[in-house]
Amino acid sequence: MEKKYTISIYTENSVGLLNRVSAIFQRRHINIESITSSASEIEKVSRFVIVVSLSEEAVKKVVGQIEKQIEVIKAFYHTDEETIFQESALYKVASKSLFEERHIQNIIKNSHANIVTVNTEFFVIEKTGFRHETEQLYSDLAPYGLLQFVRSGRISVTKSPMNIKALLTRLND
Amino acid sequence: MTSKKNITGSEALIHCLLEEGVDLIYGYPGGAIMPFYDELYKFQDKLQHVLTRHEQGATHAAQGFARVSGKVGVCVATSGPGATNLVTGIADAMIDSTPMVCITGQVPSHLLGSDAFQETDIIGISTPVTKWNYQITDVTEIPEIMAKAFYIARSGRPGPVLVDITKDAQFASFDFNYTPCTGVRSYKPVPKIKTTSIDAAAALIEKAEKPLIVWGQGVILGKAEAEFKAFVEQSNIPAAWTILGVSAIATDHPLNVGMVGMHGNYGPNMLTNDCDVLIAIGMRFDDRVTGNLESYAKQAKIIHLEIDPAEINKNVHADVAVLGDVKQTLPLLTEKVTAKPYTNWFAAFKKHDEIEFEKVIKNDLHPTKEGLTMGEVLKEINRASNNDAVIVSDVGQHQMIACRYARFSNSKSNITSGGLGTMGFALPAAIGAKMGAPEREVVAIIGDGGFQMTIQELGTIFQTQAAVKVVVLNNDFLGMVRQWQQLFFDKRYASTEMVNPDFVKIAEGYFLDAKRVTTREDLGSAIDEMMASDKPYFLEVCVEKEDNVFPMIPSGASVSEIRLS
Ligand SMILES: Cc1ncc(C[n+]2csc(CCOP(=O)(O)OP(=O)(O)O)c2C)c(N)n1
Ligand SMILES: [Mg+2]
């Protein structure tokens, strides 16, 4: 049975690694729903967060192939229930809407979104939350004309500890 | 630690190779690797370079060298087309877990990404087929990266590593210090052994009435032949091999029950679906071994001894996974098993062997028809070499016949392209094998098709005088494809018939001793003459054109649907 899984990968900071990791998915025709790469809680260690819909058996095999890469320190997979996750979205709207349409101010307030910047031509709203929340805001704002919209990949932390620090201390010895 | 003051990147590369114990490399020069070749010129007495006739040949030669010697094979090429010509051999080494380090020259770093002359993104191209790869643009990285390359190539489950070095990094100078690599923190080559897994495996074996061992190349790569033999003998369990596992114990060993897989033996294939415990040792359940997974050993409990955690449950679910290096895990398991007679079980193998002999082997090895069979050529080679040659086979019918009928007395003796099935592998691989084991007789068994894929390496043989014995089994067909066309495509022989040149004349054109055999009367003496020669020798044997290799598990069928005709 397919389910949404978040794969977290701790890696050395290496140029070619993204290629290696994405090739693992490509070869198996697995669609990556979102991917982010950033620093992690450990200095010089990067963290990928990849979201896929797969059976648990398939996700296990993929994680095995990922861990096999030389520069991967450790990879985990988790269900939505096991993680705290968010996405961020930015919405660029023409400024005249903000001033002429009273309703839009209510939308912003009710959705707990922030106005990041305002000038005479446009303003930018930022919303962080679950997918359905950023999507809701999208459909609420769409009638007023979105000049631009962008959403980040999922970022996520697990409820249970990852213990990468301990693992690295062991590996460093 | 070795230090050298103010040397060039190229010279540093050579010192790295020497530090790693390399004294022989294969390659082909070109613009972006010229600084390295210039240095090589000065180190000729310490580091021999074999000029192959194509970069693909360099990779296969390095593979052949690695597979017979257990050392890392090294090959070198220039950027662009030189580097892309390596790709087939790298992919082959990847899937067959062969330790290899490839060094490629690259355009100067300021030209990277500019579509410069002979610039290709070889890092991008080789990523999916390398265990690791790296591009050096800064000369000071050379020692650390080279040390890491060798460590990664040879440790754990071995594999190919590619290091791409820009031309400016080869020219630049720095103070060189070399420390061999002993670990990479994100890479765990050998998983920790869980003693509970050993206990669980022993418990399953203890209860088994019809156990079967299937071993693969892991035994050879782990240099665990002695430990494996001890386990087999201590447990008295029939043991079957994959195409890359053969020769880990002698063909004549009484517990060796033959080959599994598509053209393997009747008994071990049929009885895979009858055994109650299947002990897989250093093998990866390739589809050519398992046939249809839905009906593969479903009745059996599976024990999987394996160094690569990603192989566990990849194709076949393991009831007990024994992770670790078989050199360590096998002795732990041996301690815990006791021999049982398994009388009826062995009788079942014998019964199947008799059927296979009657239906297949008799006709292959003792034919009564006029035309020569590939099998009888192998039989003669066994006789003339005392079952102790290194057999390097190419890909096709002759390969399956070679692996089925060659008899081995020593490990690391069957060199073939198993996972990738690369036609053109054998001729260059045999050159490498001879250089990796000069004291051994090396016989290449090649089809008329595959021979023409790397035929130019006859030039390398002539130039180096590597004393390989090259046997072309000529059926004037891409025989294995023709066999499939006959069996599964109503004999529509689309593009499989070969109009061949005079191979003997070609070999003679390269100044090699060469002979052609067309009759049974001449076969034995021709092979004796070839074996007696201490020089390279070419023998073409014209065999029956439309013979087929049996037994055969049709692709996608179950191991128990194996056909004898
Ligand atoms: C590079 C490559 N191309 C194509 C194939 C597909 N293929 C497998 S066996 C075979 C026929 C080999 O013919 P030959 O070398 O004459 O050997 P034979 O089967 O006749 O003994 C072919 C074309 C392959 N394995 N490798
Ligand atoms: Mg042929």
mmCIF file of C-alpha atoms in Angstrom, chain B residues 166-464:
data_model
loop_
_atom_site.group_PDB
_atom_site.id
_atom_site.type_symbol
_atom_site.label_atom_id
_atom_site.label_comp_id
_atom_site.label_asym_id
_atom_site.label_seq_id
_atom_site.Cartn_x
_atom_site.Cartn_y
_atom_site.Cartn_z
ATOM 1 C CA THR B 166 41.894 18.792 -14.635
ATOM 2 C CA LYS B 167 44.961 19.480 -16.714
ATOM 3 C CA ASP B 168 45.947 22.502 -14.640
ATOM 4 C CA ALA B 169 45.918 20.389 -11.490
ATOM 5 C CA GLN B 170 48.292 17.976 -13.221
ATOM 6 C CA PHE B 171 50.676 20.811 -14.090
ATOM 7 C CA ALA B 172 50.566 22.665 -10.757
ATOM 8 C CA SER B 173 53.154 22.008 -8.036
ATOM 9 C CA PHE B 174 52.822 21.417 -4.311
ATOM 10 C CA ASP B 175 54.429 19.655 -1.378
ATOM 11 C CA PHE B 176 53.284 16.052 -1.444
ATOM 12 C CA ASN B 177 52.478 13.963 1.613
ATOM 13 C CA TYR B 178 50.899 10.553 1.328
ATOM 14 C CA THR B 179 49.010 8.753 4.046
ATOM 15 C CA PRO B 180 46.958 5.731 3.054
ATOM 16 C CA CYS B 181 43.265 6.006 3.796
ATOM 17 C CA THR B 182 42.009 3.796 6.591
ATOM 18 C CA GLY B 183 38.448 5.014 6.840
ATOM 19 C CA VAL B 184 35.830 7.429 5.585
ATOM 20 C CA ARG B 185 33.461 8.464 8.356
ATOM 21 C CA SER B 186 30.273 8.287 6.306
ATOM 22 C CA TYR B 187 31.162 4.896 4.842
ATOM 23 C CA LYS B 188 30.929 1.628 6.687
ATOM 24 C CA PRO B 189 32.444 -1.020 4.422
ATOM 25 C CA VAL B 190 31.692 -4.016 6.617
ATOM 26 C CA PRO B 191 28.575 -4.164 8.754
ATOM 27 C CA LYS B 192 28.845 -5.306 12.330
ATOM 28 C CA ILE B 193 28.140 -8.980 12.899
ATOM 29 C CA LYS B 194 25.129 -9.787 15.050
ATOM 30 C CA THR B 195 25.809 -13.029 16.892
ATOM 31 C CA THR B 196 22.075 -13.558 17.220
ATOM 32 C CA SER B 197 21.890 -13.842 13.435
ATOM 33 C CA ILE B 198 24.527 -16.579 13.521
ATOM 34 C CA ASP B 199 22.543 -18.429 16.166
ATOM 35 C CA ALA B 200 19.324 -18.091 14.192
ATOM 36 C CA ALA B 201 21.023 -19.363 11.038
ATOM 37 C CA ALA B 202 22.532 -22.308 12.886
ATOM 38 C CA ALA B 203 19.136 -23.176 14.351
ATOM 39 C CA LEU B 204 17.533 -23.258 10.896
ATOM 40 C CA ILE B 205 20.339 -25.402 9.517
ATOM 41 C CA GLU B 206 20.089 -27.735 12.489
ATOM 42 C CA LYS B 207 16.457 -28.514 11.675
ATOM 43 C CA ALA B 208 16.950 -28.755 7.914
ATOM 44 C CA GLU B 209 16.485 -32.019 6.089
ATOM 45 C CA LYS B 210 17.070 -30.723 2.594
ATOM 46 C CA PRO B 211 19.420 -27.746 2.900
ATOM 47 C CA LEU B 212 21.067 -26.169 -0.129
ATOM 48 C CA ILE B 213 23.977 -23.729 -0.269
ATOM 49 C CA VAL B 214 24.127 -21.265 -3.141
ATOM 50 C CA TRP B 215 27.327 -19.303 -3.140
ATOM 51 C CA GLY B 216 28.455 -16.360 -5.219
ATOM 52 C CA GLN B 217 31.459 -14.179 -5.859
ATOM 53 C CA GLY B 218 31.310 -12.809 -2.310
ATOM 54 C CA VAL B 219 33.281 -15.840 -1.196
ATOM 55 C CA ILE B 220 36.081 -14.979 -3.627
ATOM 56 C CA LEU B 221 35.958 -11.218 -3.045
ATOM 57 C CA GLY B 222 36.089 -11.864 0.697
ATOM 58 C CA LYS B 223 39.103 -14.159 0.190
ATOM 59 C CA ALA B 224 37.106 -16.663 2.206
ATOM 60 C CA GLU B 225 37.654 -19.791 0.102
ATOM 61 C CA ALA B 226 39.173 -21.747 3.005
ATOM 62 C CA GLU B 227 36.456 -20.655 5.419
ATOM 63 C CA PHE B 228 33.821 -21.541 2.861
ATOM 64 C CA LYS B 229 35.272 -24.982 2.221
ATOM 65 C CA ALA B 230 35.396 -25.619 5.947
ATOM 66 C CA PHE B 231 31.748 -24.636 6.276
ATOM 67 C CA VAL B 232 30.649 -26.833 3.382
ATOM 68 C CA GLU B 233 32.597 -29.807 4.670
ATOM 69 C CA GLN B 234 31.619 -29.360 8.284
ATOM 70 C CA SER B 235 27.933 -29.104 7.386
ATOM 71 C CA ASN B 236 27.966 -31.675 4.573
ATOM 72 C CA ILE B 237 25.439 -29.568 2.676
ATOM 73 C CA PRO B 238 25.268 -29.701 -1.131
ATOM 74 C CA ALA B 239 26.632 -26.463 -2.544
ATOM 75 C CA ALA B 240 25.766 -24.840 -5.867
ATOM 76 C CA TRP B 241 27.407 -21.811 -7.456
ATOM 77 C CA THR B 242 26.519 -18.750 -9.433
ATOM 78 C CA ILE B 243 28.500 -17.944 -12.555
ATOM 79 C CA LEU B 244 30.788 -15.593 -10.635
ATOM 80 C CA GLY B 245 31.147 -17.852 -7.610
ATOM 81 C CA VAL B 246 32.566 -20.866 -9.409
ATOM 82 C CA SER B 247 36.156 -21.857 -8.647
ATOM 83 C CA ALA B 248 35.893 -20.801 -4.979
ATOM 84 C CA ILE B 249 36.040 -24.526 -4.354
ATOM 85 C CA ALA B 250 37.191 -27.110 -6.851
ATOM 86 C CA THR B 251 34.749 -28.348 -9.474
ATOM 87 C CA ASP B 252 35.593 -31.885 -8.405
ATOM 88 C CA HIS B 253 34.728 -31.323 -4.755
ATOM 89 C CA PRO B 254 32.190 -34.006 -3.829
ATOM 90 C CA LEU B 255 29.806 -31.465 -2.273
ATOM 91 C CA ASN B 256 29.866 -29.213 -5.329
ATOM 92 C CA VAL B 257 26.556 -29.851 -7.081
ATOM 93 C CA GLY B 258 26.951 -27.424 -9.953
ATOM 94 C CA MET B 259 25.627 -24.164 -11.265
ATOM 95 C CA VAL B 260 22.344 -22.396 -10.642
ATOM 96 C CA GLY B 261 20.659 -20.037 -13.056
ATOM 97 C CA MET B 262 19.431 -19.754 -16.593
ATOM 98 C CA HIS B 263 21.896 -22.237 -18.114
ATOM 99 C CA GLY B 264 22.902 -23.883 -14.879
ATOM 100 C CA ASN B 265 22.573 -27.510 -13.950
ATOM 101 C CA TYR B 266 19.297 -29.365 -13.776
ATOM 102 C CA GLY B 267 19.656 -30.616 -10.198
ATOM 103 C CA PRO B 268 20.461 -27.401 -8.301
ATOM 104 C CA ASN B 269 17.839 -25.452 -10.266
ATOM 105 C CA MET B 270 15.036 -27.991 -9.809
ATOM 106 C CA LEU B 271 15.948 -28.667 -6.213
ATOM 107 C CA THR B 272 15.990 -24.961 -5.358
ATOM 108 C CA ASN B 273 12.232 -25.402 -5.335
ATOM 109 C CA ASP B 274 12.481 -28.492 -3.161
ATOM 110 C CA CYS B 275 15.013 -27.534 -0.491
ATOM 111 C CA ASP B 276 13.804 -26.582 2.973
ATOM 112 C CA VAL B 277 16.621 -24.189 3.861
ATOM 113 C CA LEU B 278 18.502 -22.173 1.267
ATOM 114 C CA ILE B 279 21.793 -20.737 2.474
ATOM 115 C CA ALA B 280 22.832 -17.913 0.157
ATOM 116 C CA ILE B 281 26.447 -16.915 0.637
ATOM 117 C CA GLY B 282 27.850 -13.767 -0.969
ATOM 118 C CA MET B 283 25.357 -13.729 -3.816
ATOM 119 C CA ARG B 284 22.634 -11.272 -4.767
ATOM 120 C CA PHE B 285 19.731 -13.273 -6.239
ATOM 121 C CA ASP B 286 20.184 -11.865 -9.722
ATOM 122 C CA ASP B 287 17.211 -12.523 -12.030
ATOM 123 C CA ARG B 288 19.385 -14.787 -14.186
ATOM 124 C CA VAL B 289 19.773 -16.931 -11.071
ATOM 125 C CA THR B 290 16.253 -16.837 -9.671
ATOM 126 C CA GLY B 291 14.002 -16.770 -12.725
ATOM 127 C CA ASN B 292 10.518 -15.745 -11.704
ATOM 128 C CA LEU B 293 10.704 -14.557 -8.085
ATOM 129 C CA GLU B 294 7.064 -15.474 -7.447
ATOM 130 C CA SER B 295 7.986 -19.111 -7.694
ATOM 131 C CA TYR B 296 11.554 -19.068 -6.408
ATOM 132 C CA ALA B 297 12.248 -21.228 -3.353
ATOM 133 C CA LYS B 298 8.937 -20.251 -1.809
ATOM 134 C CA GLN B 299 8.903 -23.426 0.311
ATOM 135 C CA ALA B 300 12.333 -22.710 1.804
ATOM 136 C CA LYS B 301 13.572 -20.659 4.714
ATOM 137 C CA ILE B 302 16.248 -18.333 3.381
ATOM 138 C CA ILE B 303 19.496 -17.536 5.161
ATOM 139 C CA HIS B 304 21.443 -14.745 3.478
ATOM 140 C CA LEU B 305 25.091 -14.117 4.342
ATOM 141 C CA GLU B 306 25.970 -10.773 2.780
ATOM 142 C CA ILE B 307 28.300 -7.802 3.188
ATOM 143 C CA ASP B 308 26.002 -5.243 1.525
ATOM 144 C CA PRO B 309 22.927 -4.428 3.630
ATOM 145 C CA ALA B 310 21.127 -3.101 0.540
ATOM 146 C CA GLU B 311 21.101 -6.635 -0.894
ATOM 147 C CA ILE B 312 19.120 -8.022 2.025
ATOM 148 C CA ASN B 313 15.449 -8.425 1.038
ATOM 149 C CA LYS B 314 16.142 -6.661 -2.272
ATOM 150 C CA ASN B 315 14.939 -9.523 -4.440
ATOM 151 C CA VAL B 316 14.320 -12.407 -2.062
ATOM 152 C CA HIS B 317 13.106 -12.078 1.500
ATOM 153 C CA ALA B 318 15.664 -13.354 3.998
ATOM 154 C CA ASP B 319 14.282 -15.187 7.018
ATOM 155 C CA VAL B 320 17.702 -14.787 8.590
ATOM 156 C CA ALA B 321 20.114 -12.127 7.370
ATOM 157 C CA VAL B 322 23.700 -12.640 8.450
ATOM 158 C CA LEU B 323 25.353 -9.335 7.713
ATOM 159 C CA GLY B 324 29.115 -9.166 7.619
ATOM 160 C CA ASP B 325 32.187 -10.259 5.738
ATOM 161 C CA VAL B 326 31.835 -13.972 4.991
ATOM 162 C CA LYS B 327 35.458 -14.442 6.000
ATOM 163 C CA GLN B 328 34.303 -13.617 9.523
ATOM 164 C CA THR B 329 30.742 -14.909 9.564
ATOM 165 C CA LEU B 330 31.368 -18.307 7.983
ATOM 166 C CA PRO B 331 33.728 -19.591 10.712
ATOM 167 C CA LEU B 332 31.227 -18.502 13.375
ATOM 168 C CA LEU B 333 28.549 -20.502 11.621
ATOM 169 C CA THR B 334 30.841 -23.478 10.949
ATOM 170 C CA GLU B 335 31.418 -23.803 14.683
ATOM 171 C CA LYS B 336 27.725 -24.267 15.235
ATOM 172 C CA VAL B 337 26.812 -26.818 12.582
ATOM 173 C CA THR B 338 27.165 -30.566 12.528
ATOM 174 C CA ALA B 339 27.227 -32.800 9.501
ATOM 175 C CA LYS B 340 24.239 -34.943 8.677
ATOM 176 C CA PRO B 341 24.220 -37.572 5.945
ATOM 177 C CA TYR B 342 21.256 -36.151 3.957
ATOM 178 C CA THR B 343 21.231 -39.454 2.087
ATOM 179 C CA ASN B 344 17.960 -39.051 0.201
ATOM 180 C CA TRP B 345 18.730 -35.436 -0.541
ATOM 181 C CA PHE B 346 22.050 -36.271 -2.201
ATOM 182 C CA ALA B 347 20.325 -39.062 -4.070
ATOM 183 C CA ALA B 348 17.941 -36.490 -5.543
ATOM 184 C CA PHE B 349 20.884 -34.518 -6.931
ATOM 185 C CA LYS B 350 22.364 -37.686 -8.366
ATOM 186 C CA LYS B 351 19.090 -38.566 -10.067
ATOM 187 C CA HIS B 352 18.861 -35.134 -11.680
ATOM 188 C CA ASP B 353 22.505 -35.292 -12.725
ATOM 189 C CA GLU B 354 21.880 -38.562 -14.506
ATOM 190 C CA ILE B 355 18.950 -37.082 -16.393
ATOM 191 C CA GLU B 356 20.989 -34.032 -17.380
ATOM 192 C CA PHE B 357 23.867 -36.226 -18.493
ATOM 193 C CA GLU B 358 21.626 -38.364 -20.642
ATOM 194 C CA LYS B 359 19.681 -35.471 -22.209
ATOM 195 C CA VAL B 360 22.350 -32.772 -22.489
ATOM 196 C CA ILE B 361 25.879 -33.399 -21.318
ATOM 197 C CA LYS B 362 26.470 -36.591 -23.265
ATOM 198 C CA ASN B 363 25.719 -34.845 -26.544
ATOM 199 C CA ASP B 364 27.739 -31.776 -25.595
ATOM 200 C CA LEU B 365 30.873 -33.600 -24.487
ATOM 201 C CA HIS B 366 30.753 -36.868 -26.426
ATOM 202 C CA PRO B 367 28.938 -35.959 -29.611
ATOM 203 C CA THR B 368 28.273 -38.567 -32.231
ATOM 204 C CA LYS B 369 27.300 -36.091 -34.956
ATOM 205 C CA GLU B 370 29.884 -34.729 -37.343
ATOM 206 C CA GLY B 371 30.057 -31.071 -36.360
ATOM 207 C CA LEU B 372 32.185 -29.939 -33.439
ATOM 208 C CA THR B 373 30.427 -28.873 -30.264
ATOM 209 C CA MET B 374 31.609 -26.060 -28.025
ATOM 210 C CA GLY B 375 31.463 -28.498 -25.115
ATOM 211 C CA GLU B 376 34.080 -30.813 -26.530
ATOM 212 C CA VAL B 377 36.458 -27.893 -26.994
ATOM 213 C CA LEU B 378 36.117 -27.134 -23.281
ATOM 214 C CA LYS B 379 36.624 -30.802 -22.477
ATOM 215 C CA GLU B 380 39.902 -30.772 -24.421
ATOM 216 C CA ILE B 381 41.030 -27.578 -22.712
ATOM 217 C CA ASN B 382 40.322 -29.151 -19.317
ATOM 218 C CA ARG B 383 42.356 -32.170 -20.287
ATOM 219 C CA ALA B 384 45.287 -30.216 -21.673
ATOM 220 C CA SER B 385 45.378 -27.802 -18.738
ATOM 221 C CA ASN B 386 44.827 -30.400 -16.031
ATOM 222 C CA ASN B 387 41.652 -28.580 -14.956
ATOM 223 C CA ASP B 388 43.752 -25.649 -13.902
ATOM 224 C CA ALA B 389 43.551 -22.852 -16.451
ATOM 225 C CA VAL B 390 42.137 -19.407 -15.866
ATOM 226 C CA ILE B 391 39.167 -19.364 -18.232
ATOM 227 C CA VAL B 392 38.178 -15.924 -19.457
ATOM 228 C CA SER B 393 34.923 -16.030 -21.349
ATOM 229 C CA ASP B 394 33.065 -13.489 -23.430
ATOM 230 C CA VAL B 395 29.280 -13.348 -23.666
ATOM 231 C CA GLY B 396 26.955 -15.714 -25.425
ATOM 232 C CA GLN B 397 26.560 -19.445 -25.948
ATOM 233 C CA HIS B 398 30.292 -20.101 -25.675
ATOM 234 C CA GLN B 399 30.276 -18.308 -22.296
ATOM 235 C CA MET B 400 27.559 -20.518 -20.896
ATOM 236 C CA ILE B 401 29.286 -23.612 -22.270
ATOM 237 C CA ALA B 402 32.602 -22.436 -20.819
ATOM 238 C CA CYS B 403 31.105 -21.829 -17.386
ATOM 239 C CA ARG B 404 29.189 -25.118 -17.462
ATOM 240 C CA TYR B 405 32.045 -27.327 -18.580
ATOM 241 C CA ALA B 406 35.321 -25.701 -17.556
ATOM 242 C CA ARG B 407 36.747 -27.507 -14.563
ATOM 243 C CA PHE B 408 38.608 -25.551 -11.919
ATOM 244 C CA SER B 409 41.079 -26.510 -9.238
ATOM 245 C CA ASN B 410 41.906 -23.045 -7.924
ATOM 246 C CA SER B 411 39.996 -19.928 -6.990
ATOM 247 C CA LYS B 412 39.831 -16.752 -9.104
ATOM 248 C CA SER B 413 39.897 -18.859 -12.232
ATOM 249 C CA ASN B 414 36.632 -18.013 -13.963
ATOM 250 C CA ILE B 415 36.706 -14.499 -15.350
ATOM 251 C CA THR B 416 33.558 -13.510 -17.167
ATOM 252 C CA SER B 417 31.200 -10.575 -17.459
ATOM 253 C CA GLY B 418 28.343 -11.809 -15.315
ATOM 254 C CA GLY B 419 26.063 -8.939 -14.401
ATOM 255 C CA LEU B 420 26.431 -6.747 -17.451
ATOM 256 C CA GLY B 421 27.029 -9.427 -20.086
ATOM 257 C CA THR B 422 29.466 -7.258 -22.001
ATOM 258 C CA MET B 423 30.420 -8.670 -25.386
ATOM 259 C CA GLY B 424 34.037 -7.767 -26.082
ATOM 260 C CA PHE B 425 35.043 -8.317 -22.475
ATOM 261 C CA ALA B 426 37.126 -11.448 -22.831
ATOM 262 C CA LEU B 427 40.023 -10.526 -25.097
ATOM 263 C CA PRO B 428 41.216 -7.504 -23.086
ATOM 264 C CA ALA B 429 40.258 -9.149 -19.769
ATOM 265 C CA ALA B 430 42.457 -12.117 -20.680
ATOM 266 C CA ILE B 431 45.407 -9.771 -21.224
ATOM 267 C CA GLY B 432 44.880 -8.339 -17.759
ATOM 268 C CA ALA B 433 44.395 -11.800 -16.279
ATOM 269 C CA LYS B 434 47.652 -13.060 -17.752
ATOM 270 C CA MET B 435 49.486 -10.055 -16.363
ATOM 271 C CA GLY B 436 47.833 -10.477 -12.987
ATOM 272 C CA ALA B 437 48.732 -14.166 -12.816
ATOM 273 C CA PRO B 438 51.694 -14.667 -15.146
ATOM 274 C CA GLU B 439 52.419 -18.119 -13.779
ATOM 275 C CA ARG B 440 48.996 -19.389 -14.774
ATOM 276 C CA GLU B 441 47.676 -20.593 -18.095
ATOM 277 C CA VAL B 442 45.066 -18.099 -19.313
ATOM 278 C CA VAL B 443 42.623 -19.232 -21.973
ATOM 279 C CA ALA B 444 40.096 -16.844 -23.480
ATOM 280 C CA ILE B 445 36.938 -18.409 -24.892
ATOM 281 C CA ILE B 446 35.263 -15.971 -27.268
ATOM 282 C CA GLY B 447 32.463 -16.025 -29.820
ATOM 283 C CA ASP B 448 32.884 -14.810 -33.367
ATOM 284 C CA GLY B 449 30.594 -11.896 -32.543
ATOM 285 C CA GLY B 450 32.174 -10.687 -29.320
ATOM 286 C CA PHE B 451 35.676 -11.184 -30.706
ATOM 287 C CA GLN B 452 34.986 -8.471 -33.256
ATOM 288 C CA MET B 453 33.949 -6.010 -30.585
ATOM 289 C CA THR B 454 37.465 -5.686 -29.158
ATOM 290 C CA ILE B 455 39.478 -7.516 -31.832
ATOM 291 C CA GLN B 456 41.956 -4.642 -31.965
ATOM 292 C CA GLU B 457 43.386 -5.799 -28.624
ATOM 293 C CA LEU B 458 45.272 -8.430 -30.626
ATOM 294 C CA GLY B 459 47.594 -5.476 -31.138
ATOM 295 C CA THR B 460 48.076 -5.164 -27.387
ATOM 296 C CA ILE B 461 48.811 -8.887 -27.208
ATOM 297 C CA PHE B 462 51.397 -8.587 -29.936
ATOM 298 C CA GLN B 463 53.046 -5.539 -28.425
ATOM 299 C CA THR B 464 53.192 -6.924 -24.883
#
